[in-house]
GROMACS .gro file of C-alpha atoms in nm:
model
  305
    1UNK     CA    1  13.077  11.109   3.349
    2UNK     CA    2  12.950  10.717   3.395
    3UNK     CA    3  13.310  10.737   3.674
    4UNK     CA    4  13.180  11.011   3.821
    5UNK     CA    5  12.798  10.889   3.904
    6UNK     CA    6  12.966  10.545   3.973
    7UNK     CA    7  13.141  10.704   4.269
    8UNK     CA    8  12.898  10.931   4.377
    9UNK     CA    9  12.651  10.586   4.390
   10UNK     CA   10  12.913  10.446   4.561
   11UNK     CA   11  12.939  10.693   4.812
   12UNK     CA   12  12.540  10.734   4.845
   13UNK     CA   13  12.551  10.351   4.976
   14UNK     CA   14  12.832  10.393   5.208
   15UNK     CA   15  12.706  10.646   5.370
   16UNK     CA   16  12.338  10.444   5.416
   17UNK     CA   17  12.555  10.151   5.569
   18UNK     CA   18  12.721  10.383   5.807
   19UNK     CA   19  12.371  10.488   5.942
   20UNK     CA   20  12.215  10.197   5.947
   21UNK     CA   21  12.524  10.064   6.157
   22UNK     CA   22  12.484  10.326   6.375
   23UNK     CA   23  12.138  10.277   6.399
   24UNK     CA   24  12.199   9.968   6.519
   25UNK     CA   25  12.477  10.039   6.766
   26UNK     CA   26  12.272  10.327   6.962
   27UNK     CA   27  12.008  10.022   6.972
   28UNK     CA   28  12.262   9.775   7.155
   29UNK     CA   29  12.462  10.040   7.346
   30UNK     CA   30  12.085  10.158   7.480
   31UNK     CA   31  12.007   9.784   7.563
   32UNK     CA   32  12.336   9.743   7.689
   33UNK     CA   33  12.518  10.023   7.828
   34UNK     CA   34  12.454  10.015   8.155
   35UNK     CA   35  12.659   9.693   8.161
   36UNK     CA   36  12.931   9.833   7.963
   37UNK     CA   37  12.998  10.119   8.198
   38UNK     CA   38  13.005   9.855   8.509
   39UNK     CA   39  13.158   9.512   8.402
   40UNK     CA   40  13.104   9.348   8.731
   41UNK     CA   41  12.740   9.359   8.654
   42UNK     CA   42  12.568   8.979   8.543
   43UNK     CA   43  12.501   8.918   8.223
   44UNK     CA   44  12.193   9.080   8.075
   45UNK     CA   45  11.893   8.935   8.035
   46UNK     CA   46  11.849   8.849   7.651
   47UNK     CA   47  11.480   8.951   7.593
   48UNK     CA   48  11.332   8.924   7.224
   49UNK     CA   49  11.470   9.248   7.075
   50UNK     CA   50  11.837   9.147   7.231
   51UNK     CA   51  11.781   8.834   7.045
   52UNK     CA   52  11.717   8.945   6.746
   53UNK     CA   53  12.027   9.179   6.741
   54UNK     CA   54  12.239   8.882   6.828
   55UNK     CA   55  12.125   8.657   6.545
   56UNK     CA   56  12.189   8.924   6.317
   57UNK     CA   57  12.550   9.032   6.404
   58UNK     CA   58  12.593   8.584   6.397
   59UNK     CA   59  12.586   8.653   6.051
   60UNK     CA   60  12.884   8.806   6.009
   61UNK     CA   61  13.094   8.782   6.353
   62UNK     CA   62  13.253   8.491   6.585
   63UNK     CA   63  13.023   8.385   6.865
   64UNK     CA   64  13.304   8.526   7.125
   65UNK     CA   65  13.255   8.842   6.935
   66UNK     CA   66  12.901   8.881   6.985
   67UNK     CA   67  12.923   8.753   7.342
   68UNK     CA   68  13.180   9.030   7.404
   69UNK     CA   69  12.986   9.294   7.244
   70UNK     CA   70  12.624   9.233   7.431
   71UNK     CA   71  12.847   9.121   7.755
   72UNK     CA   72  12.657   8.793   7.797
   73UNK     CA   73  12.840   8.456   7.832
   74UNK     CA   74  12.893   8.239   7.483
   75UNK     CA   75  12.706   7.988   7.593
   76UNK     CA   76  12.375   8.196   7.581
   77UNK     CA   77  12.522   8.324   7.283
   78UNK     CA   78  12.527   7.955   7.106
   79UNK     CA   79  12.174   7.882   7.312
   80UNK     CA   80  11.989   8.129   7.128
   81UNK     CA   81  12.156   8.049   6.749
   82UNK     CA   82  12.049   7.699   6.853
   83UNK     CA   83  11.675   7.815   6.926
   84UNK     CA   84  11.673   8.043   6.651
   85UNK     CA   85  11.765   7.720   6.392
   86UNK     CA   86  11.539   7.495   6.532
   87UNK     CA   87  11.220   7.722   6.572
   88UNK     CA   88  11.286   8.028   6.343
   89UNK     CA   89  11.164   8.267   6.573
   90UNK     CA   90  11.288   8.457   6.880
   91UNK     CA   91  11.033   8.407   7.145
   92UNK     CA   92  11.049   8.270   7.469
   93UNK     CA   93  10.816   7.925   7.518
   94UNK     CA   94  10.554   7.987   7.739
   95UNK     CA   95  10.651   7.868   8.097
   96UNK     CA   96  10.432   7.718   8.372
   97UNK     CA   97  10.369   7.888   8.732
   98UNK     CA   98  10.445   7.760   9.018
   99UNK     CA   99  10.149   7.546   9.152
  100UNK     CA  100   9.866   7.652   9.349
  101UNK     CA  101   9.823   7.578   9.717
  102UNK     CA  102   9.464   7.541   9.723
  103UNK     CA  103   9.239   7.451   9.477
  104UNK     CA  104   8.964   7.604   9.304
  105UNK     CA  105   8.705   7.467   9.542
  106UNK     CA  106   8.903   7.569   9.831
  107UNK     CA  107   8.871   7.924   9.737
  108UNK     CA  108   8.513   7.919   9.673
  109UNK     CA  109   8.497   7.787  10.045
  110UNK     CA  110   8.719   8.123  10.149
  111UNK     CA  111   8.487   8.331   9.932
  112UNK     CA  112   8.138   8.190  10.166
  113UNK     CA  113   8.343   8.242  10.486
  114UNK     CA  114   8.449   8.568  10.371
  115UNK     CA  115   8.027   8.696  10.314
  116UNK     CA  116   7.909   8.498  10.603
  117UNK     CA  117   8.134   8.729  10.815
  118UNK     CA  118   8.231   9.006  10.615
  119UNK     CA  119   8.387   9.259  10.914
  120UNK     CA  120   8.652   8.945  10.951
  121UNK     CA  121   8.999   8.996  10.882
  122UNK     CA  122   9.248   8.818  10.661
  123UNK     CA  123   9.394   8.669  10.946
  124UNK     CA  124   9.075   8.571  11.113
  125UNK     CA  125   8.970   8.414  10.757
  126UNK     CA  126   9.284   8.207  10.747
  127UNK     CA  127   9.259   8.082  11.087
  128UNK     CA  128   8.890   7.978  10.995
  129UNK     CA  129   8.989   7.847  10.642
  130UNK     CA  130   9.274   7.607  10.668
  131UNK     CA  131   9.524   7.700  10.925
  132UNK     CA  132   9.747   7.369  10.861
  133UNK     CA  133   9.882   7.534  10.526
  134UNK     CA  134  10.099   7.846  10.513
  135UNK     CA  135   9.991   8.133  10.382
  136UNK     CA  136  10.043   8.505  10.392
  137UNK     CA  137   9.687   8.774  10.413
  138UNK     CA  138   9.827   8.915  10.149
  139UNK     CA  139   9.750   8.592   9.908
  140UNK     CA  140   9.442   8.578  10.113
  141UNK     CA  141   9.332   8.915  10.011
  142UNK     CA  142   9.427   8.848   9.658
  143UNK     CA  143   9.192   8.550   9.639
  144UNK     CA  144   8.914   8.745   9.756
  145UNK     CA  145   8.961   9.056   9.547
  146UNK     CA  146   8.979   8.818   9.257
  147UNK     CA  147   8.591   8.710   9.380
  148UNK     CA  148   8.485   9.059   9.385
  149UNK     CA  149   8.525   9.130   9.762
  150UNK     CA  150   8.731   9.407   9.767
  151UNK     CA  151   8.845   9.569  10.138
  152UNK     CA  152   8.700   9.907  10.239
  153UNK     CA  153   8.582  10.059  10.493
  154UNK     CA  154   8.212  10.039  10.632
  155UNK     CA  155   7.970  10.280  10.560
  156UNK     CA  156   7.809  10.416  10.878
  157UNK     CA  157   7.436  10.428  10.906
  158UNK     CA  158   7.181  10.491  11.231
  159UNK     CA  159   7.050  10.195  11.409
  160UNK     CA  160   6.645  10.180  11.277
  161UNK     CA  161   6.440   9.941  11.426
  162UNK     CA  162   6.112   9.786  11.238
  163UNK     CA  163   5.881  10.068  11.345
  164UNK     CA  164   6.115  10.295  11.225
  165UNK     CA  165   6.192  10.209  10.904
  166UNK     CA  166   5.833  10.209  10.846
  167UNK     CA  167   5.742  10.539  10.952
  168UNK     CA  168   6.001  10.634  10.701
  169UNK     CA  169   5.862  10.460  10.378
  170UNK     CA  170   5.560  10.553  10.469
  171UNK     CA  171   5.689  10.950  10.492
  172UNK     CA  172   5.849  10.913  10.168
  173UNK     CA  173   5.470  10.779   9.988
  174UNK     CA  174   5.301  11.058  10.141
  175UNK     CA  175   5.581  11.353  10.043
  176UNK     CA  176   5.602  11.202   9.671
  177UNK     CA  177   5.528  11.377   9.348
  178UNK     CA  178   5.207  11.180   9.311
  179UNK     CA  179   5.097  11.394   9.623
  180UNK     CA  180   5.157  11.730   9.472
  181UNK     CA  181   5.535  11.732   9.626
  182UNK     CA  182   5.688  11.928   9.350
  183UNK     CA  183   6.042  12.076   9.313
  184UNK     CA  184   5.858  12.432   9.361
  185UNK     CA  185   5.770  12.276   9.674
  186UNK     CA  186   6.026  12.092   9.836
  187UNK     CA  187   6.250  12.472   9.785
  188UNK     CA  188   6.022  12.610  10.044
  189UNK     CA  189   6.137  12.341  10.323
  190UNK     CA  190   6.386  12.454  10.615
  191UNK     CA  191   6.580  12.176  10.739
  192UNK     CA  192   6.693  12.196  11.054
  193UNK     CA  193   6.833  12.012  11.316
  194UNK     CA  194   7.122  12.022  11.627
  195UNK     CA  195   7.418  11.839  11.573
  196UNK     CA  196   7.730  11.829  11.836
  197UNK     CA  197   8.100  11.890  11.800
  198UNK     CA  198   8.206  11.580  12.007
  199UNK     CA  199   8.554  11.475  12.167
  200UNK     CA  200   8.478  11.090  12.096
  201UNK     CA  201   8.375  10.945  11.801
  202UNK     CA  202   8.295  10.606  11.628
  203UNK     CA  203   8.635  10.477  11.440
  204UNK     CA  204   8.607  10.359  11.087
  205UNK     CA  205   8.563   9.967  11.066
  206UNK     CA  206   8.679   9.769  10.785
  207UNK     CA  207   8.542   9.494  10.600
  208UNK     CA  208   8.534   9.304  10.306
  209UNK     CA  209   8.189   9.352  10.042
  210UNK     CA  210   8.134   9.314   9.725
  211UNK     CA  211   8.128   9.609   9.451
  212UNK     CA  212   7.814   9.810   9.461
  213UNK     CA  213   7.704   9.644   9.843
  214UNK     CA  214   7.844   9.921  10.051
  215UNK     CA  215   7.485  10.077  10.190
  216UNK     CA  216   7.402   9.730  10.247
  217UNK     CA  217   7.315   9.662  10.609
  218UNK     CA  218   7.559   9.324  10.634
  219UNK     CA  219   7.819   9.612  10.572
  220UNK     CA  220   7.742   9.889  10.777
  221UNK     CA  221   7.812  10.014  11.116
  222UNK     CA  222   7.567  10.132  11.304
  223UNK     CA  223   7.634  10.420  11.540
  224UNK     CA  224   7.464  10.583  11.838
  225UNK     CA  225   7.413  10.987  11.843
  226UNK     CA  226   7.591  11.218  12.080
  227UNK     CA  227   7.884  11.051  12.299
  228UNK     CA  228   8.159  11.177  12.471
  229UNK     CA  229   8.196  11.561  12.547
  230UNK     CA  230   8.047  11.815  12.271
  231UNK     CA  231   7.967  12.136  12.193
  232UNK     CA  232   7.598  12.183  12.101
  233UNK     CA  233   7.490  12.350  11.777
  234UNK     CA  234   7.184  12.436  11.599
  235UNK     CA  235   7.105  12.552  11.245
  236UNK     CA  236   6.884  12.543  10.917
  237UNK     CA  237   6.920  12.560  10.548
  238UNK     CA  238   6.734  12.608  10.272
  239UNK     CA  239   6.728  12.588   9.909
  240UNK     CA  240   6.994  12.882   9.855
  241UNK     CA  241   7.214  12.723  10.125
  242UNK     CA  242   7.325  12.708  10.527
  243UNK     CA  243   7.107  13.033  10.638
  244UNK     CA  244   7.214  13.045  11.022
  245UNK     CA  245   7.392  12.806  11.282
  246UNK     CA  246   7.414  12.919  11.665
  247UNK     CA  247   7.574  12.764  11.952
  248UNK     CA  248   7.323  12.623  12.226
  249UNK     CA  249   7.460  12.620  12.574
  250UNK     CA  250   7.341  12.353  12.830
  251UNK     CA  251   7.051  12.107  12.731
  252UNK     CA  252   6.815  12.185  12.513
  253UNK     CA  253   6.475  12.162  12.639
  254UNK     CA  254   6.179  12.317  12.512
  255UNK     CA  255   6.238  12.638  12.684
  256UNK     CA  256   6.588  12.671  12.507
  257UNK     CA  257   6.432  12.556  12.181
  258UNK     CA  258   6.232  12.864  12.156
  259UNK     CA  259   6.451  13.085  12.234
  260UNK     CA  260   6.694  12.964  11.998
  261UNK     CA  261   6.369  12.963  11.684
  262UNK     CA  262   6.342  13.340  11.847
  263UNK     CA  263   6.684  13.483  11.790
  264UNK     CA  264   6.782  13.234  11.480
  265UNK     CA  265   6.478  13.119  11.248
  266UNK     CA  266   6.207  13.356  11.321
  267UNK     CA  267   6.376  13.716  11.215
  268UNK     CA  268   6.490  13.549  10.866
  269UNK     CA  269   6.144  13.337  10.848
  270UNK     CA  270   5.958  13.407  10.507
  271UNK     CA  271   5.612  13.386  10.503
  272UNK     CA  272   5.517  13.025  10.281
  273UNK     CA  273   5.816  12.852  10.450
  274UNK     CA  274   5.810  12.477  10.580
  275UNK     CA  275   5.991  12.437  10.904
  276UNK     CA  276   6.108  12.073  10.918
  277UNK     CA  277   6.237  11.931  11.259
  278UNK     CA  278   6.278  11.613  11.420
  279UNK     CA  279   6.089  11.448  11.681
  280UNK     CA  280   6.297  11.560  12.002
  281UNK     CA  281   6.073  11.655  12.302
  282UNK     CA  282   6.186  11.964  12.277
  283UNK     CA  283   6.034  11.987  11.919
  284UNK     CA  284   5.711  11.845  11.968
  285UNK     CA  285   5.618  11.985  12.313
  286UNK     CA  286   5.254  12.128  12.381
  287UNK     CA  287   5.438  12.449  12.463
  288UNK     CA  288   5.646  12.429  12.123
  289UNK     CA  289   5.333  12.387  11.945
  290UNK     CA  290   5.155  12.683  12.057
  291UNK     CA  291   5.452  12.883  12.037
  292UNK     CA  292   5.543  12.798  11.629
  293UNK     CA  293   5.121  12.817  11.602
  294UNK     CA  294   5.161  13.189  11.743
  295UNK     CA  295   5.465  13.250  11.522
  296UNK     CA  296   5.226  13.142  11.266
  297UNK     CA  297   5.534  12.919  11.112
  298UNK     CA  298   5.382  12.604  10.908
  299UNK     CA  299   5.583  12.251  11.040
  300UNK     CA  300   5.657  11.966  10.825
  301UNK     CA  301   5.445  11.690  10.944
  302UNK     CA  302   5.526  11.355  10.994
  303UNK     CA  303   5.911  11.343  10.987
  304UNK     CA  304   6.022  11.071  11.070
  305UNK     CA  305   6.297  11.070  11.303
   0.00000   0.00000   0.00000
């Protein structure tokens, strides 16, 4: 009976070797088998975990063994046994990085250049920088992205002058809740307005701002209305969505205008609804006027555009 357990023990622990050995040969054939299926391949790179492995199997095999097994040369072999003795661990000491080119300072001066002309490029900024020392844009770009001035591409805005911008804040106190502008009543607004279809138009210019800048008017482009050849539209919308759009053939001067409120605003006009329209001739016209005053349709007042 005491034989019998004494060989079934026996058995039990072979069979937990047998695992754990090939536990740890899928572990070096996973680290290592790409280099055992092509010898001509360098030596592996020994990282940590490959380390570790080859300190243990040390223990109990030649160094030409190991070397053989994890195909690296002996001499990393006995490098690492060495480390391992003298520190006790199997990390790599930290290593230095190659030295800057610039220094700090220098890249705070890049940084100013770089918001005092933001629509430069990193070529431009070099040239202005230092030119004397190499250096790719793509280093250049890294230094600024590191400063928060990331590369994108301008947001386009109209060109306001003074007067204008005023008429607008001054729209925006008068239309506020504080003067009865509700929700309920801002639903009953029609915004319309022509827009063209045109062959030509502004590119996309990049630049280089800061997170959270991109309405700000260092970093936008300001573009001009209606250039090149077009195709003319008109249409509205309202709180439920676009209601109508029509093409408008030719110019359109006041004449046209009412003819195109005639066949596209006026059959689908409810009666409490706001008209809003911009300040074109064609809009604001004495003949206009008496013809939306006939229509008996109510116009937003004031817009500022």
């Amino acid at each position: 009976m005491v034989l019998h357990q004494t060989k079934a023990w026996r058995n039990k622990s072979s069979r937990i070797e047998d695992r754990r050995n090939t536990c740890n040969q899928l572990l070096i054939n996973q680290l290592v088998g790409v280099y055992k299926k092509n010898p001509s391949t360098p030596g592996l790179h020994i990282n940590c975990n490959l380390t570790a492995l080859i300190i243990k199997r040390l223990k109990t095999r030649s160094t030409a063994e190991v070397a053989d097994t994890f195909n690296v040369s002996q001499r990393q072999v006995q490098r690492k046994r060495k480390r391992f003795e003298e520190t006790g661990d199997v990390f790599d000491k930290p290593r230095s990085d190659r030295p800057r080119k610039k220094a700090a300072w220098e890249d705070r001066l890049l940084v100013r250049k770089s918001k005092a002309s933001p629509f430069s490029t990193a070529a431009e900024l070099h040239q202005a920088w230092s030119p004397h020392v190499p250096m790719s844009t793509r280093t250049i770009c890294r230094i600024l992205s590191q400063n928060g001035l990331h590369g994108r591409i301008s947001a386009q805005k109209p060109a306001l002058n003074k007067r204008q911008l005023k008429k607008r804040v001054a729209f925006a106190k008068a239309h506020s809740l504080l003067q009865g502008w509700t929700l309920e009543k801002w639903q009953k607004v029609d915004f319309s307005d022509e827009s063209s279809v045109e062959i030509h138009h502004s590119r996309r210019k990049y630049c280089r701002r800061p997170t959270g800048a991109r309405m700000d008017p260092r970093f936008t482009q300001k573009t001009v209305k209606f250039g090149g050849g077009k195709i003319m539209v008109w249409g509205y919308i309202q709180y439920g969505g676009v209601r109508n759009i029509c093409r408008v053939e030719g110019i359109i001067n006041s004449l046209k205008y009412q003819e195109v409120l005639a066949t596209s605003y006026i059959p689908n006009h409810k009666r409490g609804q706001i008209l809003q329209q911009d300040g074109s001739r064609s809009h604001t016209s004495i003949s206009t006027s008496k013809f939306l005053k006939a229509k008996k349709i109510k116009v937003l007042q004031d817009w500022p555009a």
